[in-house]
Amino acid sequence: MNRLIAKRGLLQIFFALQLVIGIMFIFNYIVYKNSISGIYEKVSDNNRMVIKNVIQSFDTSFSSVNNLIFNIHALPSDRILTDAGGLDMEKVISLQDSLTSIVSNLDIVEDVIISFNDRDLAITTRGTSSLDTLFDRRYISQRYNSMFWRNFMRSEHGFTVFPAEDYADLNSGYGRNLMVAVDGNKVRMSNKNLMIFIDVSKLLKGIDLNSMIPGASLIVLDSNRNVILSTEKDLDLVDILNDVYFNPSQEASLTNGNYEYNFYKSDYNGFIYINKLPYKFQNIDSVTNANQWIMYGAIVLAVLLSLLLSVYLYRPVKNIVKLLGGNTLKGNDFVKIQSGIIKVQRENESLKKQMELVEEEIRRGVFLQTLDGQSHSREQEIQMQKQYTHFFQSRHFVMAAIYLKPDTESEFVLEELTATIRKDLAECYEHAIVYHTEHLKFLALIGFDQPSERMKIVQKFEQFLEAAKKGYLQSFDVWGCVSRSYESKISNCRAASEDIKDGLLYRHVNEDNCVIDTERIRYVPELYFPLQEIEKLSNCMLSGKVEEGLRIVNEIIQENVSVQIHHHQMIHIAKSMFFIVLQQVESSKADRTELFRLESAFIDKVDQAFTYKEIVDALVEVIPVIANMRNHDPRSKLNPAFITQYIELHYMENLYLDHMAEVLDTSPKYFSNYFKKTFGVNYVEYLNKVRLSHAREYLRNTDLSIAKIGEMTGYSNSSTFTTTFKRYYGVSPSEYRKTSGK
């Protein structure tokens, strides 16, 4: 009888829930059968007013653009072209200044380009350049290139607005969404060709699109029905436009599928504005009433359901009271109690697993604290000592490190990877404890009894890594390191950790073994860093000889590999060459943010490199980038900084006046006059002073012969060197060497 009552209560709950589901279905069906048409007309009327305001705002913006075009055409430009066919740069600069002043008053304009049919010259608000440079670097489009714009502007056309799209800028690295307005040339107002770049975000910012119906979008077409702006991507209007005939004095609308399209035509320029909005709502009052019925019905059903559940749950509650020592009642039902006991058992199992995880994390924390070398409080030391027996169960130990570098496509779960490594090492050794420390670095304590067993420990570790590389670590670059053997004391963990760090730094760059034994590492004092080759590398960057520079870099790297230098030494060599190359970038004209990003990325790649080949790849990758960041415009070389730098780097060569003029793309006479005016001394005097300053350093600090020093400093024979030295310093080179020695 009691069991039957329990089943009847279960049926009551079941049918009550079915009743709720049925009633809610009926209410939802009522809501489904009614739509919000009652408010649709009001919303549509308000939306029409919003759209007309939007059209007025667009007309105002395009009117401002037209006024801007007339003002620019009115700027004088007849005398920019000289009689000789060149450009009067003073007139060009004056025109550019006037253009900047006019455009500054219209914030929706991103830039204005003035060009001429017979010149590859583009005058913008930011300066002047060639059309190819402008459209290949500052305004890069997937659809239009410089050839398209040049041909279009030279062809006969009316005022044209091109669709909005993204234009990339190589200098800043950012893209902008722009519309391009090109003035018409059927009736020439001046000899200028104008292109107006309109910032779409600023254009839309001045227009309140949020006032439209939610879910609505706006599309703007020019007078030829070409889409020039749309707030909705991937919109196909071909079929819709074919069904619409535009009356200049009327509006049009069209329903297609679940949307309604309202068409408006601008009285100012004939542009067509399409407002796409969802279609269609009905009977908002009925929806409101239905929602009220749903609310009232849900309340009533909730009360009824509570009563039914209370009646059913009363008897199990009494049974629980009985189990806890309450009064004896008939009709005991232990179903709920048994399910509660099962739930508690499951929770205990889960709690037990959580406690094991917490205990393991505590041990990991204790292990990591032993590596930091810091002193701890007495209470902390006592708590840590409770875990020491877990770490050491043998007389001696070594610390082994595993470094992993994942491939770009590798997928893994860190906890599962740690558990797999711990399991495999436990199978290789009697006692091995593994912890994940940082990134993909794992540290293991491997115990053994006799010091002579260390070599076997290392060999097993190598076999373990080789097998793992062919198995579950095949998508990783794997590197391991083993410390020296230590007595099993917690204080020795710090020293073993330092061995691991030294192994990472002092491993040989051409090490083939994936496991580094710190006892086999030997210091390598011989570094190959020839100053003459480094100076050549700097010269190559200065003169744009990238291939020659890369050859010098590879030769220096390979020479250091042949003498088996340490990994950290190779890092220092690579960084030194990087900063020497980086010095050749003219920072005043380069993008400093890009230089900082380039430097940070290079240092990160080098510091994280596993092999010297990764260091070489990083260096080879960055050198052409730095070379391309230099200013290759020959006219920029005719400045004091470049001239002094070039002389300082090439003073040992035959720097005749003709040679310098050729380097600087100018005539010898002009260069001589420029040098005298800029430096206050003639070129030959300056060159002799630079050469003799280096010669004095050689005389003071080396035992080279006088003839050799003269040859190294750019003098063809020793007599010329001696005569010139005595003329400037009053003593011969040999006498100067004796005096400086004393």
PDB file of N, CA, C and O in Angstrom, residues 61-119:
ATOM      1  N   SER A  61      26.200  66.249 -46.173  1.00  0.00           N
ATOM      2  CA  SER A  61      27.597  65.816 -46.279  1.00  0.00           C
ATOM      3  C   SER A  61      28.081  65.874 -47.716  1.00  0.00           C
ATOM      4  O   SER A  61      29.177  66.377 -48.005  1.00  0.00           O
ATOM      5  N   PHE A  62      27.251  65.369 -48.677  1.00  0.00           N
ATOM      6  CA  PHE A  62      27.677  65.395 -50.071  1.00  0.00           C
ATOM      7  C   PHE A  62      27.709  66.820 -50.605  1.00  0.00           C
ATOM      8  O   PHE A  62      28.535  67.150 -51.476  1.00  0.00           O
ATOM      9  N   SER A  63      26.830  67.683 -50.090  1.00  0.00           N
ATOM     10  CA  SER A  63      26.895  69.089 -50.483  1.00  0.00           C
ATOM     11  C   SER A  63      28.202  69.719 -50.020  1.00  0.00           C
ATOM     12  O   SER A  63      28.830  70.494 -50.747  1.00  0.00           O
ATOM     13  N   SER A  64      28.625  69.361 -48.802  1.00  0.00           N
ATOM     14  CA  SER A  64      29.905  69.875 -48.302  1.00  0.00           C
ATOM     15  C   SER A  64      31.060  69.380 -49.161  1.00  0.00           C
ATOM     16  O   SER A  64      32.014  70.114 -49.435  1.00  0.00           O
ATOM     17  N   VAL A  65      30.974  68.117 -49.611  1.00  0.00           N
ATOM     18  CA  VAL A  65      32.030  67.579 -50.480  1.00  0.00           C
ATOM     19  C   VAL A  65      32.057  68.332 -51.806  1.00  0.00           C
ATOM     20  O   VAL A  65      33.131  68.665 -52.332  1.00  0.00           O
ATOM     21  N   ASN A  66      30.871  68.617 -52.385  1.00  0.00           N
ATOM     22  CA  ASN A  66      30.833  69.373 -53.640  1.00  0.00           C
ATOM     23  C   ASN A  66      31.409  70.778 -53.467  1.00  0.00           C
ATOM     24  O   ASN A  66      32.152  71.282 -54.314  1.00  0.00           O
ATOM     25  N   ASN A  67      31.046  71.426 -52.356  1.00  0.00           N
ATOM     26  CA  ASN A  67      31.614  72.756 -52.090  1.00  0.00           C
ATOM     27  C   ASN A  67      33.128  72.681 -51.952  1.00  0.00           C
ATOM     28  O   ASN A  67      33.854  73.572 -52.415  1.00  0.00           O
ATOM     29  N   LEU A  68      33.593  71.616 -51.307  1.00  0.00           N
ATOM     30  CA  LEU A  68      35.039  71.437 -51.167  1.00  0.00           C
ATOM     31  C   LEU A  68      35.702  71.295 -52.534  1.00  0.00           C
ATOM     32  O   LEU A  68      36.773  71.859 -52.787  1.00  0.00           O
ATOM     33  N   ILE A  69      35.074  70.553 -53.433  1.00  0.00           N
ATOM     34  CA  ILE A  69      35.638  70.366 -54.776  1.00  0.00           C
ATOM     35  C   ILE A  69      35.737  71.704 -55.507  1.00  0.00           C
ATOM     36  O   ILE A  69      36.771  72.037 -56.115  1.00  0.00           O
ATOM     37  N   PHE A  70      34.675  72.528 -55.431  1.00  0.00           N
ATOM     38  CA  PHE A  70      34.717  73.835 -56.095  1.00  0.00           C
ATOM     39  C   PHE A  70      35.804  74.718 -55.494  1.00  0.00           C
ATOM     40  O   PHE A  70      36.511  75.426 -56.206  1.00  0.00           O
ATOM     41  N   ASN A  71      35.945  74.678 -54.157  1.00  0.00           N
ATOM     42  CA  ASN A  71      36.980  75.502 -53.507  1.00  0.00           C
ATOM     43  C   ASN A  71      38.382  75.067 -53.926  1.00  0.00           C
ATOM     44  O   ASN A  71      39.276  75.893 -54.108  1.00  0.00           O
ATOM     45  N   ILE A  72      38.582  73.756 -54.055  1.00  0.00           N
ATOM     46  CA  ILE A  72      39.918  73.267 -54.447  1.00  0.00           C
ATOM     47  C   ILE A  72      40.215  73.633 -55.890  1.00  0.00           C
ATOM     48  O   ILE A  72      41.342  74.020 -56.231  1.00  0.00           O
ATOM     49  N   HIS A  73      39.208  73.527 -56.769  1.00  0.00           N
ATOM     50  CA  HIS A  73      39.426  73.923 -58.163  1.00  0.00           C
ATOM     51  C   HIS A  73      39.764  75.410 -58.268  1.00  0.00           C
ATOM     52  O   HIS A  73      40.452  75.840 -59.203  1.00  0.00           O
ATOM     53  N   ALA A  74      39.276  76.174 -57.302  1.00  0.00           N
ATOM     54  CA  ALA A  74      39.535  77.620 -57.341  1.00  0.00           C
ATOM     55  C   ALA A  74      40.951  77.965 -56.902  1.00  0.00           C
ATOM     56  O   ALA A  74      41.413  79.089 -57.114  1.00  0.00           O
ATOM     57  N   LEU A  75      41.673  77.016 -56.288  1.00  0.00           N
ATOM     58  CA  LEU A  75      43.042  77.298 -55.861  1.00  0.00           C
ATOM     59  C   LEU A  75      43.941  77.460 -57.087  1.00  0.00           C
ATOM     60  O   LEU A  75      43.847  76.687 -58.054  1.00  0.00           O
ATOM     61  N   PRO A  76      44.858  78.444 -57.078  1.00  0.00           N
ATOM     62  CA  PRO A  76      45.746  78.662 -58.249  1.00  0.00           C
ATOM     63  C   PRO A  76      46.716  77.512 -58.413  1.00  0.00           C
ATOM     64  O   PRO A  76      47.339  77.056 -57.453  1.00  0.00           O
ATOM     65  N   SER A  77      46.842  76.989 -59.635  1.00  0.00           N
ATOM     66  CA  SER A  77      47.792  75.909 -59.914  1.00  0.00           C
ATOM     67  C   SER A  77      48.391  76.029 -61.312  1.00  0.00           C
ATOM     68  O   SER A  77      49.044  75.101 -61.788  1.00  0.00           O
ATOM     69  N   ASP A  78      48.193  77.205 -61.973  1.00  0.00           N
ATOM     70  CA  ASP A  78      48.671  77.332 -63.355  1.00  0.00           C
ATOM     71  C   ASP A  78      50.186  77.367 -63.439  1.00  0.00           C
ATOM     72  O   ASP A  78      50.785  76.920 -64.413  1.00  0.00           O
ATOM     73  N   ARG A  79      50.831  77.901 -62.432  1.00  0.00           N
ATOM     74  CA  ARG A  79      52.298  78.083 -62.511  1.00  0.00           C
ATOM     75  C   ARG A  79      53.079  76.992 -61.778  1.00  0.00           C
ATOM     76  O   ARG A  79      54.255  77.145 -61.502  1.00  0.00           O
ATOM     77  N   ILE A  80      52.443  75.930 -61.434  1.00  0.00           N
ATOM     78  CA  ILE A  80      53.163  74.814 -60.797  1.00  0.00           C
ATOM     79  C   ILE A  80      54.142  74.189 -61.777  1.00  0.00           C
ATOM     80  O   ILE A  80      55.275  73.846 -61.440  1.00  0.00           O
ATOM     81  N   LEU A  81      53.718  74.054 -63.042  1.00  0.00           N
ATOM     82  CA  LEU A  81      54.575  73.492 -64.072  1.00  0.00           C
ATOM     83  C   LEU A  81      55.410  74.619 -64.667  1.00  0.00           C
ATOM     84  O   LEU A  81      54.886  75.618 -65.171  1.00  0.00           O
ATOM     85  N   THR A  82      56.733  74.494 -64.628  1.00  0.00           N
ATOM     86  CA  THR A  82      57.632  75.523 -65.157  1.00  0.00           C
ATOM     87  C   THR A  82      57.725  75.407 -66.669  1.00  0.00           C
ATOM     88  O   THR A  82      57.278  74.426 -67.292  1.00  0.00           O
ATOM     89  N   ASP A  83      58.361  76.429 -67.281  1.00  0.00           N
ATOM     90  CA  ASP A  83      58.517  76.413 -68.739  1.00  0.00           C
ATOM     91  C   ASP A  83      59.409  75.267 -69.199  1.00  0.00           C
ATOM     92  O   ASP A  83      59.296  74.786 -70.319  1.00  0.00           O
ATOM     93  N   ALA A  84      60.329  74.847 -68.310  1.00  0.00           N
ATOM     94  CA  ALA A  84      61.255  73.760 -68.683  1.00  0.00           C
ATOM     95  C   ALA A  84      60.615  72.385 -68.514  1.00  0.00           C
ATOM     96  O   ALA A  84      61.268  71.375 -68.730  1.00  0.00           O
ATOM     97  N   GLY A  85      59.369  72.349 -68.080  1.00  0.00           N
ATOM     98  CA  GLY A  85      58.701  71.066 -67.908  1.00  0.00           C
ATOM     99  C   GLY A  85      58.845  70.486 -66.523  1.00  0.00           C
ATOM    100  O   GLY A  85      58.370  69.384 -66.261  1.00  0.00           O
ATOM    101  N   GLY A  86      59.508  71.181 -65.603  1.00  0.00           N
ATOM    102  CA  GLY A  86      59.672  70.691 -64.248  1.00  0.00           C
ATOM    103  C   GLY A  86      58.557  71.171 -63.345  1.00  0.00           C
ATOM    104  O   GLY A  86      57.501  71.611 -63.787  1.00  0.00           O
ATOM    105  N   LEU A  87      58.796  71.106 -62.044  1.00  0.00           N
ATOM    106  CA  LEU A  87      57.819  71.500 -61.043  1.00  0.00           C
ATOM    107  C   LEU A  87      58.379  72.636 -60.210  1.00  0.00           C
ATOM    108  O   LEU A  87      59.547  72.596 -59.798  1.00  0.00           O
ATOM    109  N   ASP A  88      57.573  73.615 -59.973  1.00  0.00           N
ATOM    110  CA  ASP A  88      57.936  74.694 -59.057  1.00  0.00           C
ATOM    111  C   ASP A  88      57.506  74.250 -57.661  1.00  0.00           C
ATOM    112  O   ASP A  88      56.335  74.341 -57.289  1.00  0.00           O
ATOM    113  N   MET A  89      58.472  73.717 -56.889  1.00  0.00           N
ATOM    114  CA  MET A  89      58.135  73.115 -55.598  1.00  0.00           C
ATOM    115  C   MET A  89      57.589  74.141 -54.631  1.00  0.00           C
ATOM    116  O   MET A  89      56.806  73.808 -53.737  1.00  0.00           O
ATOM    117  N   GLU A  90      57.978  75.388 -54.776  1.00  0.00           N
ATOM    118  CA  GLU A  90      57.432  76.415 -53.890  1.00  0.00           C
ATOM    119  C   GLU A  90      55.928  76.569 -54.137  1.00  0.00           C
ATOM    120  O   GLU A  90      55.130  76.700 -53.194  1.00  0.00           O
ATOM    121  N   LYS A  91      55.531  76.528 -55.428  1.00  0.00           N
ATOM    122  CA  LYS A  91      54.111  76.605 -55.746  1.00  0.00           C
ATOM    123  C   LYS A  91      53.373  75.349 -55.268  1.00  0.00           C
ATOM    124  O   LYS A  91      52.234  75.410 -54.804  1.00  0.00           O
ATOM    125  N   VAL A  92      54.059  74.193 -55.412  1.00  0.00           N
ATOM    126  CA  VAL A  92      53.447  72.937 -54.966  1.00  0.00           C
ATOM    127  C   VAL A  92      53.186  72.973 -53.472  1.00  0.00           C
ATOM    128  O   VAL A  92      52.116  72.606 -52.976  1.00  0.00           O
ATOM    129  N   ILE A  93      54.179  73.454 -52.712  1.00  0.00           N
ATOM    130  CA  ILE A  93      54.031  73.521 -51.246  1.00  0.00           C
ATOM    131  C   ILE A  93      52.938  74.511 -50.883  1.00  0.00           C
ATOM    132  O   ILE A  93      52.134  74.279 -49.965  1.00  0.00           O
ATOM    133  N   SER A  94      52.874  75.627 -51.591  1.00  0.00           N
ATOM    134  CA  SER A  94      51.827  76.621 -51.313  1.00  0.00           C
ATOM    135  C   SER A  94      50.442  76.025 -51.573  1.00  0.00           C
ATOM    136  O   SER A  94      49.507  76.231 -50.794  1.00  0.00           O
ATOM    137  N   LEU A  95      50.328  75.255 -52.699  1.00  0.00           N
ATOM    138  CA  LEU A  95      49.050  74.617 -53.002  1.00  0.00           C
ATOM    139  C   LEU A  95      48.697  73.584 -51.935  1.00  0.00           C
ATOM    140  O   LEU A  95      47.545  73.471 -51.505  1.00  0.00           O
ATOM    141  N   GLN A  96      49.700  72.846 -51.468  1.00  0.00           N
ATOM    142  CA  GLN A  96      49.450  71.827 -50.438  1.00  0.00           C
ATOM    143  C   GLN A  96      49.010  72.458 -49.133  1.00  0.00           C
ATOM    144  O   GLN A  96      48.118  71.961 -48.437  1.00  0.00           O
ATOM    145  N   ASP A  97      49.618  73.589 -48.769  1.00  0.00           N
ATOM    146  CA  ASP A  97      49.222  74.288 -47.527  1.00  0.00           C
ATOM    147  C   ASP A  97      47.786  74.790 -47.639  1.00  0.00           C
ATOM    148  O   ASP A  97      46.995  74.701 -46.685  1.00  0.00           O
ATOM    149  N   SER A  98      47.427  75.370 -48.796  1.00  0.00           N
ATOM    150  CA  SER A  98      46.056  75.847 -48.987  1.00  0.00           C
ATOM    151  C   SER A  98      45.065  74.684 -48.924  1.00  0.00           C
ATOM    152  O   SER A  98      43.979  74.799 -48.341  1.00  0.00           O
ATOM    153  N   LEU A  99      45.454  73.542 -49.528  1.00  0.00           N
ATOM    154  CA  LEU A  99      44.587  72.366 -49.500  1.00  0.00           C
ATOM    155  C   LEU A  99      44.353  71.893 -48.069  1.00  0.00           C
ATOM    156  O   LEU A  99      43.232  71.595 -47.663  1.00  0.00           O
ATOM    157  N   THR A 100      45.414  71.845 -47.281  1.00  0.00           N
ATOM    158  CA  THR A 100      45.290  71.399 -45.879  1.00  0.00           C
ATOM    159  C   THR A 100      44.375  72.317 -45.101  1.00  0.00           C
ATOM    160  O   THR A 100      43.553  71.877 -44.292  1.00  0.00           O
ATOM    161  N   SER A 101      44.499  73.612 -45.344  1.00  0.00           N
ATOM    162  CA  SER A 101      43.662  74.587 -44.621  1.00  0.00           C
ATOM    163  C   SER A 101      42.189  74.408 -44.967  1.00  0.00           C
ATOM    164  O   SER A 101      41.320  74.484 -44.098  1.00  0.00           O
ATOM    165  N   ILE A 102      41.884  74.144 -46.231  1.00  0.00           N
ATOM    166  CA  ILE A 102      40.484  73.994 -46.652  1.00  0.00           C
ATOM    167  C   ILE A 102      39.890  72.697 -46.096  1.00  0.00           C
ATOM    168  O   ILE A 102      38.776  72.680 -45.567  1.00  0.00           O
ATOM    169  N   VAL A 103      40.662  71.599 -46.184  1.00  0.00           N
ATOM    170  CA  VAL A 103      40.138  70.283 -45.795  1.00  0.00           C
ATOM    171  C   VAL A 103      39.967  70.178 -44.288  1.00  0.00           C
ATOM    172  O   VAL A 103      39.125  69.427 -43.791  1.00  0.00           O
ATOM    173  N   SER A 104      40.752  70.929 -43.507  1.00  0.00           N
ATOM    174  CA  SER A 104      40.690  70.826 -42.045  1.00  0.00           C
ATOM    175  C   SER A 104      39.319  71.197 -41.496  1.00  0.00           C
ATOM    176  O   SER A 104      38.982  70.823 -40.370  1.00  0.00           O
ATOM    177  N   ASN A 105      38.521  71.927 -42.258  1.00  0.00           N
ATOM    178  CA  ASN A 105      37.207  72.347 -41.777  1.00  0.00           C
ATOM    179  C   ASN A 105      36.135  71.269 -41.976  1.00  0.00           C
ATOM    180  O   ASN A 105      35.007  71.443 -41.525  1.00  0.00           O
ATOM    181  N   LEU A 106      36.475  70.185 -42.672  1.00  0.00           N
ATOM    182  CA  LEU A 106      35.500  69.130 -42.955  1.00  0.00           C
ATOM    183  C   LEU A 106      36.038  67.826 -42.373  1.00  0.00           C
ATOM    184  O   LEU A 106      36.917  67.188 -42.955  1.00  0.00           O
ATOM    185  N   ASP A 107      35.530  67.423 -41.186  1.00  0.00           N
ATOM    186  CA  ASP A 107      36.135  66.297 -40.481  1.00  0.00           C
ATOM    187  C   ASP A 107      35.817  64.947 -41.101  1.00  0.00           C
ATOM    188  O   ASP A 107      36.473  63.961 -40.795  1.00  0.00           O
ATOM    189  N   ILE A 108      34.807  64.822 -41.971  1.00  0.00           N
ATOM    190  CA  ILE A 108      34.523  63.522 -42.584  1.00  0.00           C
ATOM    191  C   ILE A 108      35.507  63.188 -43.693  1.00  0.00           C
ATOM    192  O   ILE A 108      35.556  62.046 -44.151  1.00  0.00           O
ATOM    193  N   VAL A 109      36.300  64.155 -44.128  1.00  0.00           N
ATOM    194  CA  VAL A 109      37.251  63.931 -45.221  1.00  0.00           C
ATOM    195  C   VAL A 109      38.556  63.406 -44.622  1.00  0.00           C
ATOM    196  O   VAL A 109      39.179  64.067 -43.790  1.00  0.00           O
ATOM    197  N   GLU A 110      38.938  62.188 -45.027  1.00  0.00           N
ATOM    198  CA  GLU A 110      40.196  61.604 -44.566  1.00  0.00           C
ATOM    199  C   GLU A 110      41.391  62.208 -45.295  1.00  0.00           C
ATOM    200  O   GLU A 110      42.400  62.510 -44.692  1.00  0.00           O
ATOM    201  N   ASP A 111      41.259  62.429 -46.596  1.00  0.00           N
ATOM    202  CA  ASP A 111      42.372  62.978 -47.368  1.00  0.00           C
ATOM    203  C   ASP A 111      41.841  63.444 -48.725  1.00  0.00           C
ATOM    204  O   ASP A 111      40.762  63.021 -49.177  1.00  0.00           O
ATOM    205  N   VAL A 112      42.609  64.333 -49.374  1.00  0.00           N
ATOM    206  CA  VAL A 112      42.289  64.823 -50.718  1.00  0.00           C
ATOM    207  C   VAL A 112      43.541  64.664 -51.575  1.00  0.00           C
ATOM    208  O   VAL A 112      44.649  64.976 -51.125  1.00  0.00           O
ATOM    209  N   ILE A 113      43.369  64.162 -52.786  1.00  0.00           N
ATOM    210  CA  ILE A 113      44.491  63.967 -53.705  1.00  0.00           C
ATOM    211  C   ILE A 113      44.263  64.845 -54.933  1.00  0.00           C
ATOM    212  O   ILE A 113      43.217  64.762 -55.587  1.00  0.00           O
ATOM    213  N   ILE A 114      45.249  65.710 -55.218  1.00  0.00           N
ATOM    214  CA  ILE A 114      45.243  66.528 -56.434  1.00  0.00           C
ATOM    215  C   ILE A 114      46.290  65.944 -57.382  1.00  0.00           C
ATOM    216  O   ILE A 114      47.445  65.744 -56.989  1.00  0.00           O
ATOM    217  N   SER A 115      45.897  65.643 -58.605  1.00  0.00           N
ATOM    218  CA  SER A 115      46.838  65.132 -59.593  1.00  0.00           C
ATOM    219  C   SER A 115      46.609  65.848 -60.914  1.00  0.00           C
ATOM    220  O   SER A 115      45.627  66.580 -61.100  1.00  0.00           O
ATOM    221  N   PHE A 116      47.530  65.616 -61.850  1.00  0.00           N
ATOM    222  CA  PHE A 116      47.459  66.250 -63.162  1.00  0.00           C
ATOM    223  C   PHE A 116      47.638  65.172 -64.223  1.00  0.00           C
ATOM    224  O   PHE A 116      48.346  64.178 -64.018  1.00  0.00           O
ATOM    225  N   ASN A 117      47.037  65.372 -65.367  1.00  0.00           N
ATOM    226  CA  ASN A 117      47.062  64.348 -66.405  1.00  0.00           C
ATOM    227  C   ASN A 117      48.461  64.065 -66.917  1.00  0.00           C
ATOM    228  O   ASN A 117      48.797  62.946 -67.264  1.00  0.00           O
ATOM    229  N   ASP A 118      49.310  65.084 -66.980  1.00  0.00           N
ATOM    230  CA  ASP A 118      50.630  64.910 -67.589  1.00  0.00           C
ATOM    231  C   ASP A 118      51.740  64.778 -66.557  1.00  0.00           C
ATOM    232  O   ASP A 118      52.905  64.915 -66.890  1.00  0.00           O
ATOM    233  N   ARG A 119      51.446  64.554 -65.304  1.00  0.00           N
ATOM    234  CA  ARG A 119      52.476  64.422 -64.271  1.00  0.00           C
ATOM    235  C   ARG A 119      52.104  63.291 -63.311  1.00  0.00           C
ATOM    236  O   ARG A 119      50.926  63.124 -62.968  1.00  0.00           O
TER     237      ARG A 119
END
